[in-house]
Amino acid sequence: MTTISFTSGQILDIISALEEIENSLYDAENKHLAVYYMNMASQFHRMYDKLQALPGEKRVAELVLAS
């Protein structure tokens, strides 16, 4: 099992980077790929929203890969 931890700030940085890529692709008329990045950003945004319900010291997301 592999785990990766993300703080709230790191998730916001990921969302920001994904939105920048999405915007540049949209401007370049590559709308299908822009939607792909928009969906990825939305997934991280849902994760961030869930973290906001936790107390400040516990706002860490653990992503787990179990196979």
Tab-separated table of C-alpha atoms in Angstrom:
chain	number	residue	atom	x	y	z
A	1	MET	CA	0.000	0.000	0.000
A	2	THR	CA	1.296	3.441	-0.930
A	3	THR	CA	0.121	6.714	0.615
A	4	ILE	CA	0.663	10.352	-0.308
A	5	SER	CA	-0.182	13.219	2.042
A	6	PHE	CA	-1.351	16.642	0.891
A	7	THR	CA	-1.919	19.698	3.073
A	8	SER	CA	-4.697	22.146	2.237
A	9	GLY	CA	-2.133	24.560	0.800
A	10	GLN	CA	-0.636	21.913	-1.445
A	11	ILE	CA	-4.079	21.007	-2.763
A	12	LEU	CA	-4.751	24.679	-3.542
A	13	ASP	CA	-1.427	24.847	-5.414
A	14	ILE	CA	-2.384	21.774	-7.462
A	15	ILE	CA	-5.788	23.258	-8.267
A	16	SER	CA	-4.171	26.518	-9.349
A	17	ALA	CA	-1.693	24.732	-11.627
A	18	LEU	CA	-4.436	22.609	-13.194
A	19	GLU	CA	-6.581	25.702	-13.804
A	20	GLU	CA	-3.668	27.469	-15.516
A	21	ILE	CA	-3.193	24.514	-17.849
A	22	GLU	CA	-6.945	24.349	-18.462
A	23	ASN	CA	-7.090	28.052	-19.362
A	24	SER	CA	-4.127	27.866	-21.735
A	25	LEU	CA	-5.610	24.836	-23.492
A	26	TYR	CA	-9.000	26.518	-23.774
A	27	ASP	CA	-7.371	29.617	-25.267
A	28	ALA	CA	-5.506	27.377	-27.738
A	29	GLU	CA	-8.845	25.950	-28.916
A	30	ASN	CA	-8.081	22.524	-27.404
A	31	LYS	CA	-11.340	22.368	-25.489
A	32	HIS	CA	-11.532	18.578	-25.030
A	33	LEU	CA	-8.206	18.508	-23.219
A	34	ALA	CA	-9.182	21.632	-21.257
A	35	VAL	CA	-12.240	19.760	-19.950
A	36	TYR	CA	-9.966	16.913	-18.837
A	37	TYR	CA	-7.913	19.319	-16.695
A	38	MET	CA	-11.058	21.038	-15.440
A	39	ASN	CA	-12.388	17.683	-14.203
A	40	MET	CA	-9.097	16.919	-12.459
A	41	ALA	CA	-9.158	20.331	-10.751
A	42	SER	CA	-12.754	19.672	-9.674
A	43	GLN	CA	-11.734	16.418	-8.004
A	44	PHE	CA	-9.015	18.182	-6.019
A	45	HIS	CA	-11.460	20.963	-5.161
A	46	ARG	CA	-13.909	18.420	-3.704
A	47	MET	CA	-11.040	17.017	-1.627
A	48	TYR	CA	-10.180	20.530	-0.431
A	49	ASP	CA	-13.822	21.194	0.511
A	50	LYS	CA	-13.879	18.005	2.610
A	51	LEU	CA	-10.716	19.105	4.431
A	52	GLN	CA	-12.317	22.414	5.423
A	53	ALA	CA	-14.724	20.517	7.696
A	54	LEU	CA	-11.779	19.228	9.773
A	55	PRO	CA	-9.992	21.090	12.591
A	56	GLY	CA	-6.941	23.063	11.421
A	57	GLU	CA	-4.309	20.630	12.664
A	58	LYS	CA	-6.001	17.691	10.914
A	59	ARG	CA	-6.366	19.252	7.461
A	60	VAL	CA	-4.255	16.687	5.645
A	61	ALA	CA	-5.551	14.481	2.833
A	62	GLU	CA	-4.160	10.971	2.611
A	63	LEU	CA	-4.363	9.442	-0.864
A	64	VAL	CA	-3.988	5.668	-0.701
A	65	LEU	CA	-3.181	3.259	-3.497
A	66	ALA	CA	-4.157	-0.234	-2.489
A	67	SER	CA	-3.701	-3.104	-4.896
